[in-house]
């Protein structure tokens, strides 16, 4: 494996579990210094320990992406720790589902909007503010979903609306800031191998059985497969890829 990110400072939000942890590990394996951000110190420390065990460089930053003060401090801390901010992955997100729109609790709607939309907006603002001051600019990858701009299913309207917003925000931000040297793209995963894709009461085996029928590929995506798409978009190989939204869903929304 070539080390595409040697010497680069990479921030990953929601890095204490699931996709975010896999993304953090993948960047570290390719030479990056990784800032693992999220609300829960213990899970971030586990991610950092996994990276250091493999000889990589990482630090945990406790931050709630719904709070602008936290987000500002998070970016400043990455710069203090690693001397800059080359790549940011806005992955922190929450899922709420199981009710049609008529019965969607307002609290769920507000939590979804706060985290998945406002959290990404605040992160983008703080990250771009830093990156456009750097001669080398930077690259940002937002994690949207195949549910949203690419496909819809019943009972998940709030989540779908927020993820469609992430896809749209990505394209708008990409146009606004490519002239500043900041390249912005998104990855839209389908069901990936984390707790978020388990239906209530479902086991991993149940989910595998469900995915066999539901996915054209016949299986769930691994978090490593989602991470590979993120690393591609953040890398020099994607130097002319701007405002794209790369779907990684085994063909579900093809
Ligand atoms: N898994 C899938 O099937 C799938 C499919 C499509 C898209 N996605 C997207 O992929 C991303 C990662 O999901 P996942 O499956 O890896 O789920 P996950 O394991 O629940 O990861 C979400 C992460 O976000 C963090 N987070 C939540 N709210 C936050 C906040 N306010 N501030 C900072 N961090 C926050 C959580 O940590 P704390 O709670 O400790 O803060 C957690 O580590 C999400 O954006 C999700 O919508 C997932």
mmCIF file of C-alpha atoms and ligand atoms in Angstrom:
data_model
loop_
_atom_site.group_PDB
_atom_site.id
_atom_site.type_symbol
_atom_site.label_atom_id
_atom_site.label_comp_id
_atom_site.label_asym_id
_atom_site.label_seq_id
_atom_site.Cartn_x
_atom_site.Cartn_y
_atom_site.Cartn_z
ATOM 1 C CA UNK A 1 0.000 0.000 0.000
ATOM 2 C CA UNK A 2 1.387 3.414 -0.917
ATOM 3 C CA UNK A 3 1.309 6.031 1.832
ATOM 4 C CA UNK A 4 -0.759 8.756 0.159
ATOM 5 C CA UNK A 5 -1.127 10.918 3.270
ATOM 6 C CA UNK A 6 2.350 10.982 4.812
ATOM 7 C CA UNK A 7 2.851 14.175 6.799
ATOM 8 C CA UNK A 8 -0.778 15.261 6.436
ATOM 9 C CA UNK A 9 -3.065 16.328 9.288
ATOM 10 C CA UNK A 10 -6.479 14.678 9.026
ATOM 11 C CA UNK A 11 -9.565 15.405 11.134
ATOM 12 C CA UNK A 12 -12.347 12.799 11.326
ATOM 13 C CA UNK A 13 -15.560 13.581 13.210
ATOM 14 C CA UNK A 14 -17.511 10.691 14.715
ATOM 15 C CA UNK A 15 -14.245 8.741 14.821
ATOM 16 C CA UNK A 16 -15.045 6.739 17.958
ATOM 17 C CA UNK A 17 -17.057 4.066 16.140
ATOM 18 C CA UNK A 18 -18.233 2.604 12.855
ATOM 19 C CA UNK A 19 -17.404 4.348 9.586
ATOM 20 C CA UNK A 20 -15.503 7.169 11.318
ATOM 21 C CA UNK A 21 -13.206 4.763 13.128
ATOM 22 C CA UNK A 22 -12.524 2.841 9.898
ATOM 23 C CA UNK A 23 -11.748 6.122 8.101
ATOM 24 C CA UNK A 24 -9.404 7.207 10.906
ATOM 25 C CA UNK A 25 -7.553 3.866 10.814
ATOM 26 C CA UNK A 26 -7.271 3.951 7.014
ATOM 27 C CA UNK A 27 -5.756 7.469 6.962
ATOM 28 C CA UNK A 28 -3.321 6.564 9.736
ATOM 29 C CA UNK A 29 -2.279 3.427 7.847
ATOM 30 C CA UNK A 30 -1.365 5.696 4.939
ATOM 31 C CA UNK A 31 0.849 7.986 6.974
ATOM 32 C CA UNK A 32 -1.518 10.712 8.218
ATOM 33 C CA UNK A 33 -1.608 12.182 11.703
ATOM 34 C CA UNK A 34 -5.242 11.701 12.672
ATOM 35 C CA UNK A 35 -7.385 13.808 15.005
ATOM 36 C CA UNK A 36 -10.295 11.621 16.115
ATOM 37 C CA UNK A 37 -13.224 13.800 17.197
ATOM 38 C CA UNK A 38 -16.578 13.017 18.809
ATOM 39 C CA UNK A 39 -18.520 13.432 22.043
ATOM 40 C CA UNK A 40 -17.358 10.307 23.915
ATOM 41 C CA UNK A 41 -13.757 10.401 25.128
ATOM 42 C CA UNK A 42 -13.569 6.668 25.904
ATOM 43 C CA UNK A 43 -14.463 5.548 22.379
ATOM 44 C CA UNK A 44 -12.139 8.126 20.808
ATOM 45 C CA UNK A 45 -9.318 6.874 23.049
ATOM 46 C CA UNK A 46 -9.956 3.343 21.722
ATOM 47 C CA UNK A 47 -9.584 4.583 18.146
ATOM 48 C CA UNK A 48 -6.361 6.386 19.054
ATOM 49 C CA UNK A 49 -5.021 3.264 20.801
ATOM 50 C CA UNK A 50 -5.792 1.118 17.729
ATOM 51 C CA UNK A 51 -3.869 3.572 15.527
ATOM 52 C CA UNK A 52 -0.890 3.829 17.875
ATOM 53 C CA UNK A 53 -0.739 0.017 18.199
ATOM 54 C CA UNK A 54 -0.015 -0.067 14.454
ATOM 55 C CA UNK A 55 2.673 2.611 14.831
ATOM 56 C CA UNK A 56 0.478 5.473 13.617
ATOM 57 C CA UNK A 57 0.013 8.998 14.937
ATOM 58 C CA UNK A 58 -3.310 10.086 16.442
ATOM 59 C CA UNK A 59 -4.971 12.218 19.119
ATOM 60 C CA UNK A 60 -8.499 12.376 20.508
ATOM 61 C CA UNK A 61 -10.497 15.618 20.561
ATOM 62 C CA UNK A 62 -13.760 15.736 22.453
ATOM 63 C CA UNK A 63 -16.259 17.901 20.573
ATOM 64 C CA UNK A 64 -19.982 18.112 19.881
ATOM 65 C CA UNK A 65 -20.443 19.168 16.248
ATOM 66 C CA UNK A 66 -23.786 20.820 17.025
ATOM 67 C CA UNK A 67 -21.957 23.444 19.114
ATOM 68 C CA UNK A 68 -20.069 26.133 17.196
ATOM 69 C CA UNK A 69 -17.673 26.798 20.118
ATOM 70 C CA UNK A 70 -16.718 23.110 20.202
ATOM 71 C CA UNK A 71 -16.215 23.009 16.446
ATOM 72 C CA UNK A 72 -13.978 26.090 16.469
ATOM 73 C CA UNK A 73 -11.910 24.648 19.307
ATOM 74 C CA UNK A 74 -11.736 21.278 17.521
ATOM 75 C CA UNK A 75 -10.147 22.774 14.411
ATOM 76 C CA UNK A 76 -7.771 24.996 16.402
ATOM 77 C CA UNK A 77 -6.671 21.941 18.408
ATOM 78 C CA UNK A 78 -5.865 19.942 15.245
ATOM 79 C CA UNK A 79 -3.671 22.806 14.061
ATOM 80 C CA UNK A 80 -1.919 23.036 17.454
ATOM 81 C CA UNK A 81 -1.313 19.286 17.492
ATOM 82 C CA UNK A 82 -0.314 18.667 13.887
ATOM 83 C CA UNK A 83 0.614 22.067 12.426
ATOM 84 C CA UNK A 84 -2.276 22.425 9.971
ATOM 85 C CA UNK A 85 -5.414 20.815 8.581
ATOM 86 C CA UNK A 86 -4.977 19.066 5.242
ATOM 87 C CA UNK A 87 -8.051 16.819 5.206
ATOM 88 C CA UNK A 88 -11.333 16.835 7.125
ATOM 89 C CA UNK A 89 -13.992 14.123 7.065
ATOM 90 C CA UNK A 90 -17.385 15.240 8.381
ATOM 91 C CA UNK A 91 -18.767 11.858 9.352
ATOM 92 C CA UNK A 92 -20.540 12.502 12.690
ATOM 93 C CA UNK A 93 -24.196 11.693 12.256
ATOM 94 C CA UNK A 94 -27.259 10.185 13.888
ATOM 95 C CA UNK A 95 -30.138 8.046 12.669
ATOM 96 C CA UNK A 96 -33.792 8.223 13.706
ATOM 97 C CA UNK A 97 -36.440 6.177 11.912
ATOM 98 C CA UNK A 98 -39.418 3.916 12.286
ATOM 99 C CA UNK A 99 -42.246 6.430 11.902
ATOM 100 C CA UNK A 100 -44.020 7.960 8.906
ATOM 101 C CA UNK A 101 -43.877 11.758 8.642
ATOM 102 C CA UNK A 102 -47.246 12.217 10.383
ATOM 103 C CA UNK A 103 -45.827 10.525 13.491
ATOM 104 C CA UNK A 104 -42.219 11.731 13.367
ATOM 105 C CA UNK A 105 -41.441 13.155 16.816
ATOM 106 C CA UNK A 106 -40.401 16.809 16.618
ATOM 107 C CA UNK A 107 -37.510 16.040 18.958
ATOM 108 C CA UNK A 108 -36.155 13.444 16.504
ATOM 109 C CA UNK A 109 -36.474 15.923 13.619
ATOM 110 C CA UNK A 110 -34.577 18.590 15.555
ATOM 111 C CA UNK A 111 -31.845 16.146 16.636
ATOM 112 C CA UNK A 112 -31.409 14.995 13.036
ATOM 113 C CA UNK A 113 -31.203 18.562 11.714
ATOM 114 C CA UNK A 114 -28.844 19.714 14.494
ATOM 115 C CA UNK A 115 -26.383 16.885 14.049
ATOM 116 C CA UNK A 116 -26.548 15.877 10.401
ATOM 117 C CA UNK A 117 -27.044 19.312 8.825
ATOM 118 C CA UNK A 118 -25.980 22.042 11.275
ATOM 119 C CA UNK A 119 -23.091 19.840 12.475
ATOM 120 C CA UNK A 120 -21.787 19.492 8.921
ATOM 121 C CA UNK A 121 -22.307 23.202 8.180
ATOM 122 C CA UNK A 122 -20.443 24.353 11.316
ATOM 123 C CA UNK A 123 -17.644 21.879 10.613
ATOM 124 C CA UNK A 124 -17.331 23.035 6.997
ATOM 125 C CA UNK A 125 -17.180 26.667 8.086
ATOM 126 C CA UNK A 126 -14.412 26.133 10.636
ATOM 127 C CA UNK A 127 -12.442 23.790 8.347
ATOM 128 C CA UNK A 128 -12.626 26.017 5.258
ATOM 129 C CA UNK A 129 -11.678 29.073 7.346
ATOM 130 C CA UNK A 130 -8.424 27.325 8.242
ATOM 131 C CA UNK A 131 -7.729 25.604 4.920
ATOM 132 C CA UNK A 132 -8.120 28.720 2.763
ATOM 133 C CA UNK A 133 -5.363 30.417 4.793
ATOM 134 C CA UNK A 134 -2.936 27.585 3.974
ATOM 135 C CA UNK A 135 -0.883 27.758 0.746
ATOM 136 C CA UNK A 136 -1.646 24.055 0.239
ATOM 137 C CA UNK A 137 -5.433 24.446 0.714
ATOM 138 C CA UNK A 138 -7.194 21.265 1.746
ATOM 139 C CA UNK A 139 -9.730 18.553 0.975
ATOM 140 C CA UNK A 140 -13.012 17.858 2.754
ATOM 141 C CA UNK A 141 -15.238 14.785 2.478
ATOM 142 C CA UNK A 142 -18.750 14.851 3.940
ATOM 143 C CA UNK A 143 -20.522 11.588 4.729
ATOM 144 C CA UNK A 144 -24.069 11.734 3.352
ATOM 145 C CA UNK A 145 -26.067 8.560 2.570
ATOM 146 C CA UNK A 146 -27.627 6.742 -0.362
ATOM 147 C CA UNK A 147 -30.877 7.533 1.487
ATOM 148 C CA UNK A 148 -31.465 11.162 0.569
ATOM 149 C CA UNK A 149 -30.413 12.452 -2.820
ATOM 150 C CA UNK A 150 -30.069 8.956 -4.308
ATOM 151 C CA UNK A 151 -32.935 6.835 -2.945
ATOM 152 C CA UNK A 152 -35.780 6.852 -0.435
ATOM 153 C CA UNK A 153 -37.552 4.223 1.704
ATOM 154 C CA UNK A 154 -40.665 4.642 3.880
ATOM 155 C CA UNK A 155 -40.452 5.553 7.560
ATOM 156 C CA UNK A 156 -37.121 7.396 7.458
ATOM 157 C CA UNK A 157 -38.158 10.846 6.200
ATOM 158 C CA UNK A 158 -36.267 12.940 8.739
ATOM 159 C CA UNK A 159 -32.969 11.166 8.185
ATOM 160 C CA UNK A 160 -33.515 11.201 4.404
ATOM 161 C CA UNK A 161 -34.135 14.963 4.408
ATOM 162 C CA UNK A 162 -30.967 15.653 6.391
ATOM 163 C CA UNK A 163 -28.792 13.451 4.197
ATOM 164 C CA UNK A 164 -30.199 15.004 1.003
ATOM 165 C CA UNK A 165 -29.210 18.320 2.590
ATOM 166 C CA UNK A 166 -25.649 17.043 3.137
ATOM 167 C CA UNK A 167 -25.442 16.044 -0.539
ATOM 168 C CA UNK A 168 -26.700 19.486 -1.641
ATOM 169 C CA UNK A 169 -24.541 21.362 0.868
ATOM 170 C CA UNK A 170 -21.509 19.483 -0.415
ATOM 171 C CA UNK A 171 -22.091 20.599 -4.004
ATOM 172 C CA UNK A 172 -22.825 24.199 -2.977
ATOM 173 C CA UNK A 173 -19.773 24.383 -0.699
ATOM 174 C CA UNK A 174 -17.583 22.831 -3.393
ATOM 175 C CA UNK A 175 -18.515 25.616 -5.823
ATOM 176 C CA UNK A 176 -18.091 28.314 -3.186
ATOM 177 C CA UNK A 177 -14.605 27.234 -2.119
ATOM 178 C CA UNK A 178 -12.724 25.509 -4.910
ATOM 179 C CA UNK A 179 -11.252 28.914 -5.836
ATOM 180 C CA UNK A 180 -9.936 29.084 -2.253
ATOM 181 C CA UNK A 181 -7.989 25.855 -2.824
ATOM 182 C CA UNK A 182 -10.421 23.752 -0.809
ATOM 183 C CA UNK A 183 -11.790 20.684 -2.619
ATOM 184 C CA UNK A 184 -15.091 19.405 -1.194
ATOM 185 C CA UNK A 185 -16.839 16.115 -2.027
ATOM 186 C CA UNK A 186 -19.159 13.590 -0.390
ATOM 187 C CA UNK A 187 -19.421 9.843 0.020
ATOM 188 C CA UNK A 188 -22.933 8.394 0.181
ATOM 189 C CA UNK A 189 -22.817 4.926 1.721
ATOM 190 C CA UNK A 190 -25.629 2.423 1.620
ATOM 191 C CA UNK A 191 -26.007 0.045 4.547
ATOM 192 C CA UNK A 192 -22.544 -0.370 6.065
ATOM 193 C CA UNK A 193 -21.330 -2.807 8.661
ATOM 194 C CA UNK A 194 -22.094 -0.761 11.807
ATOM 195 C CA UNK A 195 -24.802 -0.737 14.465
ATOM 196 C CA UNK A 196 -26.629 2.019 12.547
ATOM 197 C CA UNK A 197 -27.742 -0.387 9.802
ATOM 198 C CA UNK A 198 -29.251 -2.973 12.183
ATOM 199 C CA UNK A 199 -33.056 -2.913 12.360
ATOM 200 C CA UNK A 200 -34.485 -2.944 15.903
ATOM 201 C CA UNK A 201 -33.808 -6.387 17.418
ATOM 202 C CA UNK A 202 -31.860 -7.586 14.379
ATOM 203 C CA UNK A 203 -28.650 -9.644 14.701
ATOM 204 C CA UNK A 204 -25.679 -9.423 12.318
ATOM 205 C CA UNK A 205 -26.811 -12.759 10.804
ATOM 206 C CA UNK A 206 -30.381 -11.474 10.295
ATOM 207 C CA UNK A 207 -28.989 -8.388 8.570
ATOM 208 C CA UNK A 208 -26.770 -10.488 6.313
ATOM 209 C CA UNK A 209 -29.830 -12.530 5.311
ATOM 210 C CA UNK A 210 -31.868 -9.356 4.673
ATOM 211 C CA UNK A 211 -29.107 -7.793 2.609
ATOM 212 C CA UNK A 212 -28.812 -10.906 0.434
ATOM 213 C CA UNK A 213 -32.294 -10.149 -0.866
ATOM 214 C CA UNK A 214 -32.275 -6.360 -0.608
ATOM 215 C CA UNK A 215 -28.915 -5.444 -2.123
ATOM 216 C CA UNK A 216 -28.031 -5.991 -5.805
ATOM 217 C CA UNK A 217 -24.514 -6.848 -4.592
ATOM 218 C CA UNK A 218 -26.048 -9.302 -2.130
ATOM 219 C CA UNK A 219 -24.278 -8.025 0.957
ATOM 220 C CA UNK A 220 -23.607 -5.043 3.161
ATOM 221 C CA UNK A 221 -20.615 -2.741 2.504
ATOM 222 C CA UNK A 222 -17.727 -3.007 4.949
ATOM 223 C CA UNK A 223 -16.640 0.152 6.728
ATOM 224 C CA UNK A 224 -13.230 -0.338 5.077
ATOM 225 C CA UNK A 225 -14.914 -0.133 1.651
ATOM 226 C CA UNK A 226 -16.556 3.160 2.610
ATOM 227 C CA UNK A 227 -13.221 4.413 3.971
ATOM 228 C CA UNK A 228 -11.491 3.536 0.681
ATOM 229 C CA UNK A 229 -13.884 5.864 -1.169
ATOM 230 C CA UNK A 230 -13.208 8.648 1.341
ATOM 231 C CA UNK A 231 -9.448 8.284 0.993
ATOM 232 C CA UNK A 232 -9.701 8.372 -2.795
ATOM 233 C CA UNK A 233 -11.650 11.652 -2.731
ATOM 234 C CA UNK A 234 -9.210 13.166 -0.221
ATOM 235 C CA UNK A 235 -6.163 12.073 -2.216
ATOM 236 C CA UNK A 236 -4.222 13.716 -5.051
ATOM 237 C CA UNK A 237 -5.671 11.052 -7.364
ATOM 238 C CA UNK A 238 -8.936 13.018 -7.090
ATOM 239 C CA UNK A 239 -7.310 16.433 -7.648
ATOM 240 C CA UNK A 240 -9.899 17.390 -10.292
ATOM 241 C CA UNK A 241 -12.908 15.821 -8.555
ATOM 242 C CA UNK A 242 -14.965 18.695 -7.108
ATOM 243 C CA UNK A 243 -18.513 18.533 -5.713
ATOM 244 C CA UNK A 244 -19.016 14.860 -6.464
ATOM 245 C CA UNK A 245 -21.131 12.560 -4.296
ATOM 246 C CA UNK A 246 -19.722 9.042 -4.579
ATOM 247 C CA UNK A 247 -22.338 6.367 -3.859
ATOM 248 C CA UNK A 248 -21.033 3.200 -2.197
ATOM 249 C CA UNK A 249 -24.160 1.072 -1.807
ATOM 250 C CA UNK A 250 -23.714 -2.172 -3.706
ATOM 251 C CA UNK A 251 -26.028 -0.938 -6.465
ATOM 252 C CA UNK A 252 -29.061 -0.248 -4.247
ATOM 253 C CA UNK A 253 -29.700 3.131 -5.862
ATOM 254 C CA UNK A 254 -28.333 2.277 -9.328
HETATM 255 N N1 LIG B 1 -23.921 2.573 8.823
HETATM 256 C C1 LIG B 1 -24.648 2.802 7.754
HETATM 257 O O1 LIG B 1 -25.336 1.900 7.239
HETATM 258 C C2 LIG B 1 -24.630 4.168 7.129
HETATM 259 C C3 LIG B 1 -25.205 4.311 5.850
HETATM 260 C C4 LIG B 1 -25.197 5.573 5.250
HETATM 261 C C5 LIG B 1 -24.628 6.656 5.905
HETATM 262 N N2 LIG B 1 -24.097 6.469 7.149
HETATM 263 C C6 LIG B 1 -23.506 7.653 7.785
HETATM 264 O O2 LIG B 1 -22.182 7.365 8.186
HETATM 265 C C7 LIG B 1 -21.851 8.160 9.327
HETATM 266 C C8 LIG B 1 -21.283 7.260 10.405
HETATM 267 O O3 LIG B 1 -22.292 6.348 10.820
HETATM 268 P P1 LIG B 1 -21.968 4.941 11.532
HETATM 269 O O4 LIG B 1 -22.761 3.918 10.837
HETATM 270 O O5 LIG B 1 -20.512 4.784 11.676
HETATM 271 O O6 LIG B 1 -22.693 5.191 12.917
HETATM 272 P P2 LIG B 1 -22.108 5.374 14.399
HETATM 273 O O7 LIG B 1 -21.226 4.219 14.727
HETATM 274 O O8 LIG B 1 -23.285 5.655 15.251
HETATM 275 O O9 LIG B 1 -21.192 6.651 14.259
HETATM 276 C C9 LIG B 1 -21.643 7.958 14.389
HETATM 277 C C10 LIG B 1 -20.586 8.726 15.131
HETATM 278 O O10 LIG B 1 -20.965 10.097 15.194
HETATM 279 C C11 LIG B 1 -20.673 10.589 16.493
HETATM 280 N N3 LIG B 1 -21.581 11.676 16.797
HETATM 281 C C12 LIG B 1 -22.940 11.649 16.842
HETATM 282 N N4 LIG B 1 -23.419 12.847 17.187
HETATM 283 C C13 LIG B 1 -22.337 13.652 17.339
HETATM 284 C C14 LIG B 1 -22.180 15.010 17.711
HETATM 285 N N5 LIG B 1 -23.228 15.809 17.989
HETATM 286 N N6 LIG B 1 -20.920 15.522 17.785
HETATM 287 C C15 LIG B 1 -19.850 14.744 17.522
HETATM 288 N N7 LIG B 1 -19.937 13.448 17.170
HETATM 289 C C16 LIG B 1 -21.177 12.913 17.094
HETATM 290 C C17 LIG B 1 -20.894 9.377 17.421
HETATM 291 O O11 LIG B 1 -20.065 9.466 18.574
HETATM 292 P P3 LIG B 1 -20.560 10.090 19.964
HETATM 293 O O12 LIG B 1 -21.988 9.659 20.148
HETATM 294 O O13 LIG B 1 -19.609 9.527 20.943
HETATM 295 O O14 LIG B 1 -20.397 11.560 19.789
HETATM 296 C C18 LIG B 1 -20.412 8.222 16.555
HETATM 297 O O15 LIG B 1 -19.045 7.924 16.767
HETATM 298 C C19 LIG B 1 -23.127 8.890 9.730
HETATM 299 O O16 LIG B 1 -23.113 10.206 9.214
HETATM 300 C C20 LIG B 1 -24.221 8.072 9.060
HETATM 301 O O17 LIG B 1 -25.381 8.811 8.821
HETATM 302 C C21 LIG B 1 -24.078 5.269 7.773
#
